[in-house]
CSV table of C-alpha atoms in Angstrom, one decimal:
chain,number,residue,atom,x,y,z
A,1,MET,CA,-1.9,168.8,-26.5
A,2,SER,CA,-4.1,166.1,-28.1
A,3,GLN,CA,-5.3,163.2,-26.1
A,4,LEU,CA,-7.0,159.9,-26.7
A,5,PRO,CA,-9.7,158.7,-24.4
A,6,LEU,CA,-9.4,155.4,-22.7
A,7,PHE,CA,-10.2,152.6,-25.1
A,8,PRO,CA,-13.2,150.5,-24.1
A,9,SER,CA,-11.5,147.4,-25.5
A,10,GLN,CA,-7.9,146.6,-26.2
A,11,SER,CA,-9.1,144.5,-29.1
A,12,THR,CA,-9.8,147.7,-31.1
A,13,VAL,CA,-6.1,148.6,-31.3
A,14,GLU,CA,-3.3,147.0,-33.4
A,15,PHE,CA,0.4,147.1,-33.3
A,16,PRO,CA,1.8,149.2,-36.2
A,17,SER,CA,3.4,147.5,-39.2
A,18,THR,CA,7.2,147.3,-39.2
A,19,ARG,CA,10.0,145.9,-41.3
A,20,TYR,CA,12.4,145.8,-38.4
A,21,GLN,CA,14.4,142.6,-38.5
A,22,GLY,CA,13.6,140.0,-35.8
A,23,SER,CA,10.1,141.3,-35.1
A,24,LYS,CA,7.9,138.8,-33.3
A,25,ARG,CA,4.8,140.4,-34.7
A,26,LYS,CA,3.7,137.3,-36.6
A,27,LEU,CA,4.2,135.1,-33.6
A,28,LEU,CA,2.2,137.1,-31.0
A,29,LYS,CA,-0.9,134.8,-31.1
A,30,TRP,CA,1.3,131.7,-30.6
A,31,ILE,CA,3.3,133.4,-27.8
A,32,TRP,CA,0.1,134.4,-25.9
A,33,GLU,CA,-1.5,130.9,-26.4
A,34,ASN,CA,1.4,129.4,-24.5
A,35,LEU,CA,1.7,131.9,-21.7
A,36,GLN,CA,-1.9,132.7,-20.9
A,37,THR,CA,-2.3,129.8,-18.5
A,38,HIS,CA,0.4,131.1,-16.3
A,39,SER,CA,-0.4,133.5,-13.5
A,40,PHE,CA,1.3,136.9,-13.8
A,41,GLN,CA,0.5,140.6,-13.7
A,42,THR,CA,3.8,142.4,-14.3
A,43,VAL,CA,6.2,141.8,-17.2
A,44,LEU,CA,9.7,142.9,-18.0
A,45,ASP,CA,10.7,142.7,-21.7
A,46,VAL,CA,14.5,142.8,-21.5
A,47,PHE,CA,15.3,143.0,-25.2
A,48,GLY,CA,12.2,145.0,-26.3
A,49,GLY,CA,13.2,145.7,-29.9
A,50,THR,CA,10.2,146.5,-32.0
A,51,GLY,CA,8.0,146.5,-28.9
A,52,SER,CA,5.5,144.1,-30.4
A,53,VAL,CA,5.7,141.6,-27.5
A,54,SER,CA,5.5,144.3,-24.9
A,55,TYR,CA,2.5,145.6,-26.8
A,56,LEU,CA,0.9,142.2,-26.6
A,57,PHE,CA,1.2,142.2,-22.8
A,58,LYS,CA,-0.1,145.7,-22.6
A,59,GLN,CA,-3.2,144.6,-24.6
A,60,ARG,CA,-3.7,141.9,-22.1
A,61,GLY,CA,-3.9,144.4,-19.3
A,62,LYS,CA,-0.4,143.6,-17.8
A,63,GLN,CA,1.9,146.2,-16.3
A,64,VAL,CA,4.8,146.3,-18.7
A,65,ILE,CA,8.4,147.4,-18.4
A,66,TYR,CA,9.9,147.6,-21.9
A,67,ASN,CA,13.7,147.8,-22.1
A,68,ASP,CA,16.3,148.0,-24.9
A,69,HIS,CA,19.9,149.1,-24.7
A,70,LEU,CA,19.5,151.2,-28.0
A,71,ARG,CA,18.1,154.7,-27.6
A,72,PHE,CA,16.2,154.6,-30.8
A,73,ASN,CA,14.4,151.5,-29.7
A,74,GLN,CA,13.5,153.0,-26.4
A,75,GLN,CA,11.7,155.8,-28.3
A,76,ILE,CA,9.5,153.0,-29.8
A,77,GLY,CA,8.7,151.7,-26.3
A,78,LYS,CA,8.1,155.2,-25.1
A,79,ALA,CA,5.7,156.0,-28.0
A,80,LEU,CA,3.7,152.7,-27.9
A,81,ILE,CA,4.1,151.1,-24.5
A,82,GLU,CA,4.7,153.9,-21.9
A,83,ASN,CA,2.5,156.3,-23.7
A,84,SER,CA,-1.2,155.8,-22.9
A,85,ARG,CA,-3.0,158.9,-24.1
A,86,ILE,CA,-0.9,161.3,-26.1
A,87,ARG,CA,-0.9,161.6,-29.9
A,88,LEU,CA,0.1,164.0,-32.6
A,89,SER,CA,-2.6,166.2,-34.2
A,90,PRO,CA,-2.8,166.8,-38.0
A,91,GLN,CA,-1.7,170.4,-37.5
A,92,GLN,CA,1.4,169.3,-35.6
A,93,ILE,CA,2.2,166.7,-38.2
A,94,ASP,CA,1.9,169.4,-40.9
A,95,GLN,CA,4.2,171.7,-39.0
A,96,LEU,CA,6.9,169.0,-38.8
A,97,MET,CA,6.9,168.8,-42.6
A,98,LEU,CA,7.5,172.5,-43.2
A,99,PHE,CA,10.6,174.6,-43.7
A,100,HIS,CA,10.6,177.3,-41.0
A,101,PRO,CA,12.7,180.2,-42.2
A,102,HIS,CA,13.5,181.5,-38.7
A,103,PHE,CA,15.2,178.1,-37.9
A,104,ARG,CA,18.9,177.6,-38.5
A,105,TYR,CA,18.7,174.0,-39.8
A,106,PRO,CA,21.8,171.7,-39.3
A,107,ASP,CA,23.1,169.7,-42.3
A,108,TYR,CA,25.0,166.9,-40.6
A,109,ILE,CA,23.3,164.1,-42.6
A,110,GLN,CA,23.7,166.0,-45.8
A,111,GLN,CA,27.4,166.5,-45.2
A,112,THR,CA,28.2,163.0,-43.8
A,113,PHE,CA,26.0,160.6,-45.7
A,114,GLN,CA,25.9,162.0,-49.2
A,115,GLY,CA,25.4,159.2,-51.7
A,116,ILE,CA,25.3,156.5,-49.1
A,117,TYR,CA,21.7,155.7,-48.0
A,118,PHE,CA,19.4,158.4,-49.4
A,119,THR,CA,19.4,161.1,-52.1
A,120,ASP,CA,20.6,164.6,-51.5
A,121,GLU,CA,17.0,165.9,-51.3
A,122,GLU,CA,16.0,163.1,-48.8
A,123,ASN,CA,19.0,163.9,-46.7
A,124,ARG,CA,17.9,167.6,-46.5
A,125,TRP,CA,14.4,166.5,-45.6
A,126,LEU,CA,15.8,164.3,-42.7
A,127,ASP,CA,18.0,167.1,-41.3
A,128,ARG,CA,15.0,169.5,-41.4
A,129,VAL,CA,12.4,167.1,-39.8
A,130,ILE,CA,14.8,165.9,-37.1
A,131,TYR,CA,15.4,169.5,-36.1
A,132,ASN,CA,11.7,170.3,-36.3
A,133,ILE,CA,10.9,167.5,-33.9
A,134,THR,CA,13.3,168.9,-31.3
A,135,GLN,CA,12.1,172.5,-31.7
A,136,LEU,CA,8.4,172.1,-32.2
A,137,LEU,CA,7.5,169.3,-29.9
A,138,SER,CA,8.0,169.7,-26.2
A,139,ASP,CA,6.1,166.7,-25.0
A,140,PRO,CA,8.3,163.6,-24.8
A,141,TYR,CA,5.6,161.3,-25.9
A,142,GLN,CA,4.9,163.4,-29.0
A,143,GLN,CA,8.6,163.4,-29.8
A,144,ALA,CA,8.7,159.6,-29.4
A,145,LEU,CA,5.8,159.2,-31.8
A,146,ALA,CA,7.5,161.4,-34.4
A,147,TYR,CA,10.8,159.5,-34.0
A,148,PHE,CA,9.0,156.2,-34.3
A,149,ALA,CA,7.4,157.2,-37.6
A,150,LEU,CA,10.7,158.7,-38.8
A,151,PHE,CA,12.6,155.4,-38.0
A,152,GLN,CA,10.0,153.3,-39.8
A,153,ALA,CA,10.1,155.6,-42.8
A,154,CYS,CA,13.9,155.3,-43.0
A,155,ILE,CA,13.7,151.5,-42.8
A,156,ILE,CA,11.0,151.3,-45.5
A,157,LYS,CA,13.2,153.2,-47.9
A,158,ARG,CA,16.3,151.1,-47.5
A,159,PRO,CA,17.2,148.0,-49.6
A,160,TYR,CA,17.0,145.0,-47.2
A,161,ASN,CA,15.5,147.5,-44.6
A,162,LEU,CA,19.0,147.8,-43.1
A,163,PHE,CA,21.9,150.2,-42.9
A,164,HIS,CA,24.7,147.7,-43.2
A,165,ARG,CA,26.0,148.8,-46.6
A,166,ALA,CA,26.5,151.9,-48.6
A,167,ASN,CA,24.1,150.8,-51.4
A,168,LEU,CA,22.1,153.8,-52.6
A,169,TYR,CA,23.1,152.6,-56.1
A,170,MET,CA,20.6,149.8,-55.8
A,171,ARG,CA,17.8,152.3,-55.7
A,172,GLU,CA,19.1,154.4,-58.5
A,173,ALA,CA,20.2,151.8,-60.9
A,174,GLN,CA,18.3,151.9,-64.2
A,175,VAL,CA,17.6,148.2,-64.6
A,176,GLU,CA,14.6,146.0,-65.2
A,177,ARG,CA,13.2,144.8,-61.9
A,178,SER,CA,10.9,141.9,-61.0
A,179,PHE,CA,9.9,143.2,-57.6
A,180,GLY,CA,8.0,146.2,-56.3
A,181,ASN,CA,10.5,147.6,-53.8
A,182,LYS,CA,11.6,150.3,-56.3
A,183,THR,CA,8.2,152.0,-55.9
A,184,THR,CA,8.4,151.9,-52.2
A,185,TRP,CA,12.0,153.3,-52.2
A,186,ASP,CA,11.1,156.2,-54.4
A,187,THR,CA,7.9,157.1,-52.5
A,188,PRO,CA,8.6,160.4,-50.8
A,189,PHE,CA,9.7,160.4,-47.1
A,190,GLU,CA,6.7,162.5,-46.2
A,191,HIS,CA,4.2,159.9,-47.4
A,192,HIS,CA,5.8,157.1,-45.4
A,193,PHE,CA,6.2,159.4,-42.4
A,194,ARG,CA,2.5,160.4,-42.4
A,195,ALA,CA,1.4,156.8,-42.9
A,196,MET,CA,3.4,155.5,-40.0
A,197,LEU,CA,2.2,158.4,-37.7
A,198,ALA,CA,-1.4,157.5,-38.6
A,199,GLU,CA,-0.8,153.9,-37.6
A,200,ALA,CA,1.0,154.9,-34.4
A,201,ASN,CA,-1.8,157.4,-33.4
A,202,GLN,CA,-4.3,154.6,-33.8
A,203,ALA,CA,-2.2,152.2,-31.7
A,204,ILE,CA,-2.2,154.3,-28.5
A,205,PHE,CA,-4.4,153.2,-25.7
A,206,ASP,CA,-4.5,153.2,-21.9
A,207,ASN,CA,-4.6,149.7,-20.3
A,208,GLY,CA,-4.9,151.2,-16.8
A,209,GLN,CA,-1.3,150.3,-15.8
A,210,ASN,CA,1.8,152.3,-15.2
A,211,ASN,CA,4.0,151.1,-18.0
A,212,GLN,CA,7.6,152.1,-18.6
A,213,ALA,CA,10.2,152.2,-21.4
A,214,LEU,CA,13.8,151.9,-20.2
A,215,CYS,CA,17.2,152.0,-21.9
A,216,LEU,CA,19.5,149.8,-19.8
A,217,ASP,CA,21.9,147.0,-20.2
A,218,ALA,CA,20.2,143.6,-19.6
A,219,LEU,CA,22.0,143.1,-16.3
A,220,LEU,CA,20.9,146.4,-15.0
A,221,THR,CA,17.2,145.9,-15.6
A,222,PRO,CA,15.0,146.0,-12.5
A,223,THR,CA,14.1,142.8,-10.8
A,224,GLY,CA,10.8,141.8,-9.3
A,225,SER,CA,8.5,141.4,-12.3
A,226,ASP,CA,6.2,138.3,-12.3
A,227,LEU,CA,7.3,137.4,-15.8
A,228,VAL,CA,10.6,138.2,-17.5
A,229,TYR,CA,10.7,137.8,-21.3
A,230,LEU,CA,14.1,137.3,-23.1
A,231,ASP,CA,14.5,137.6,-26.8
A,232,PRO,CA,18.2,138.4,-27.2
A,233,PRO,CA,20.0,138.8,-30.5
A,234,TYR,CA,20.3,135.6,-32.5
A,235,LEU,CA,23.7,133.9,-32.9
A,236,ASN,CA,23.8,131.3,-35.6
A,237,GLN,CA,25.7,128.0,-35.7
A,238,LYS,CA,28.6,129.7,-37.5
A,239,GLY,CA,29.0,132.2,-34.7
A,240,VAL,CA,27.6,135.1,-36.7
A,241,GLY,CA,25.2,137.3,-34.7
A,242,VAL,CA,22.5,139.8,-35.4
A,243,ASN,CA,24.0,143.1,-34.4
A,244,TYR,CA,21.1,145.5,-34.2
A,245,ARG,CA,23.3,148.5,-33.3
A,246,ASP,CA,25.3,147.9,-36.6
A,247,PHE,CA,22.2,147.1,-38.7
A,248,TYR,CA,20.4,150.3,-37.5
A,249,HIS,CA,23.3,152.6,-36.6
A,250,PHE,CA,21.8,155.4,-38.7
A,251,LEU,CA,18.7,155.4,-36.5
A,252,GLU,CA,20.8,155.3,-33.3
A,253,GLY,CA,22.8,158.2,-34.7
A,254,ILE,CA,19.6,160.3,-35.1
A,255,MET,CA,18.9,159.9,-31.4
A,256,ASN,CA,22.4,161.2,-30.7
A,257,TYR,CA,22.3,163.9,-33.4
A,258,ASP,CA,24.1,166.6,-31.6
A,259,TYR,CA,27.1,164.5,-30.9
A,260,TRP,CA,26.8,162.0,-33.7
A,261,SER,CA,30.2,163.0,-35.0
A,262,ASP,CA,31.8,161.9,-31.8
A,263,LEU,CA,30.4,158.4,-32.2
A,264,ILE,CA,30.8,157.7,-35.9
A,265,ASP,CA,33.5,155.5,-37.6
A,266,LEU,CA,34.5,157.7,-40.5
A,267,ARG,CA,36.8,154.9,-41.8
A,268,SER,CA,33.8,152.8,-42.7
A,269,LYS,CA,32.2,153.2,-46.2
A,270,HIS,CA,28.7,153.2,-44.7
A,271,ARG,CA,29.6,155.6,-41.8
A,272,ARG,CA,28.6,153.2,-39.0
A,273,LEU,CA,29.0,154.0,-35.3
A,274,ARG,CA,32.2,152.8,-33.8
A,275,PRO,CA,31.8,149.1,-32.7
A,276,ILE,CA,31.1,148.3,-29.1
A,277,SER,CA,31.8,144.7,-28.0
A,278,SER,CA,28.9,142.7,-26.7
A,279,PRO,CA,28.8,139.2,-25.1
A,280,TRP,CA,25.7,138.5,-27.1
A,281,GLN,CA,27.8,138.6,-30.3
A,282,HIS,CA,30.5,136.1,-29.2
A,283,PRO,CA,30.0,132.3,-29.3
A,284,ASP,CA,32.3,131.9,-26.2
A,285,GLN,CA,30.5,134.5,-24.2
A,286,ILE,CA,26.8,134.2,-25.0
A,287,LEU,CA,26.0,131.3,-22.7
A,288,SER,CA,27.5,133.1,-19.8
A,289,ALA,CA,25.5,136.2,-20.7
A,290,PHE,CA,22.3,134.1,-20.7
A,291,GLU,CA,23.2,132.7,-17.3
A,292,GLN,CA,23.9,136.1,-15.8
A,293,VAL,CA,20.6,137.5,-16.9
A,294,ILE,CA,18.7,134.4,-15.8
A,295,ALA,CA,20.4,134.5,-12.4
A,296,HIS,CA,19.6,138.2,-12.1
A,297,HIS,CA,15.9,137.4,-12.6
A,298,GLN,CA,15.8,133.9,-11.1
A,299,HIS,CA,12.8,134.6,-8.9
A,300,SER,CA,10.5,135.5,-11.9
A,301,LEU,CA,8.7,133.3,-14.4
A,302,MET,CA,11.3,133.1,-17.1
A,303,VAL,CA,10.4,133.0,-20.8
A,304,ILE,CA,13.1,132.8,-23.6
A,305,SER,CA,12.4,133.2,-27.3
A,306,TYR,CA,15.2,131.7,-29.4
A,307,ARG,CA,15.8,129.5,-32.5
A,308,ASN,CA,16.6,125.8,-32.4
A,309,ASP,CA,19.6,126.2,-34.7
A,310,GLY,CA,21.6,128.8,-32.8
A,311,ILE,CA,24.2,129.3,-30.2
A,312,PRO,CA,23.6,128.3,-27.4
A,313,THR,CA,21.9,125.1,-28.4
A,314,GLN,CA,18.4,124.2,-27.3
A,315,ALA,CA,19.9,121.6,-24.9
A,316,GLN,CA,22.2,124.1,-23.3
A,317,LEU,CA,19.4,126.6,-22.7
A,318,ILE,CA,17.3,123.9,-21.1
A,319,ASP,CA,20.1,122.9,-18.8
A,320,LEU,CA,20.7,126.5,-17.9
A,321,LEU,CA,17.1,127.1,-17.1
A,322,SER,CA,16.8,123.9,-15.2
A,323,ALA,CA,19.6,125.0,-12.8
A,324,TYR,CA,17.3,127.9,-11.6
A,325,LYS,CA,13.8,126.6,-12.3
A,326,ARG,CA,11.9,123.5,-11.1
A,327,GLU,CA,10.2,122.9,-14.4
A,328,VAL,CA,11.2,123.8,-18.0
A,329,LYS,CA,8.8,123.5,-20.9
A,330,VAL,CA,9.8,123.9,-24.6
A,331,ILE,CA,7.4,124.8,-27.4
A,332,ALA,CA,8.5,124.9,-31.0
A,333,PHE,CA,7.0,126.8,-33.9
A,334,ALA,CA,8.4,125.8,-37.3
A,335,GLN,CA,8.9,128.6,-39.8
A,336,GLN,CA,11.1,129.7,-42.7
A,337,TYR,CA,13.1,132.8,-42.0
A,338,ALA,CA,13.6,135.3,-44.8
A,339,LEU,CA,17.4,135.3,-44.7
A,340,SER,CA,17.8,131.6,-44.0
A,341,LYS,CA,18.0,128.8,-46.6
A,342,GLN,CA,17.2,126.1,-44.0
A,343,PRO,CA,13.9,125.7,-42.2
A,344,SER,CA,14.2,126.1,-38.4
A,345,SER,CA,11.9,126.5,-35.4
A,346,GLU,CA,11.2,129.4,-33.1
A,347,LEU,CA,11.5,128.2,-29.6
A,348,LEU,CA,9.6,129.3,-26.5
A,349,LEU,CA,11.3,128.0,-23.3
A,350,ILE,CA,9.3,128.6,-20.2
A,351,GLY,CA,11.0,128.1,-16.8
A,352,HIS,CA,8.8,128.2,-13.7
A,353,ASP,CA,8.7,127.1,-10.0
A,354,GLN,CA,5.1,126.0,-9.8
A,355,ALA,CA,4.5,122.5,-8.5
């Protein structure tokens, strides 16, 4: 088992690159600038997603609990937040790439997703590497690192970096292009996988804390952390939400590979997982969902990341926090989002009880 020594300085490590939608990676400096004056040592990141915010707190020496209700996201938290020393060696990475003749490789992706997301050859590669991860790596942190790199490689090779449409044809169409994505799409999986593993290996460090990665519903997350950070799925003014389970159902399926067929909606063209209702996707339920989570963690310093043009409104969130906190501060960061035609602001709402 390969280990990294304790890093002498957290400034030497950097969170890996990602094309995961909704990542706060570019806002980390701004988030920290507005939280560093508050006194806290333990942090709960309720909607962990990419893990970039949890990683920020880990870099600052905090004890971090990363949480996300999706299993594939939990693997990201396990690899980069909970993991403090374990990495994959070059020899282990090489073994993951190989065809091992004594293995009886499954072919679920080849049979189920032909012509939908990836080429036939790429589907075979995925089936093989997923099986190799389960058979060749016994350490859970090494498995998590391999899954992290695999997920990022899958995202990189997808148009729009999503799995919301059966649009392999966009990659294969012989048309003149004015952008460079075609080269990225056609770069072999192995190249992306190795590159992401290299970044992940370099990102591992021990901050001297007992950090955790959980996979729980928001209302079941443990209480008692000094600071609770909420970055729930965004719901726009039209009531259309960001459904990460639907956008990245293929990655969640990988984490449920052995019983993927029991979860899949075969009636859908893009072979999504069967939908699961969530209050965070409904305009008439999301405010109540916010209140339940805030009430659940009302004794902690409360920090909410959201946008000023969403549901609930900024005023509703302020009123909600004010019902539980003595003071509420709002900081705005103006930016243009990739899929939005109108400029909007990222909000940081901080509710505390300090006099």
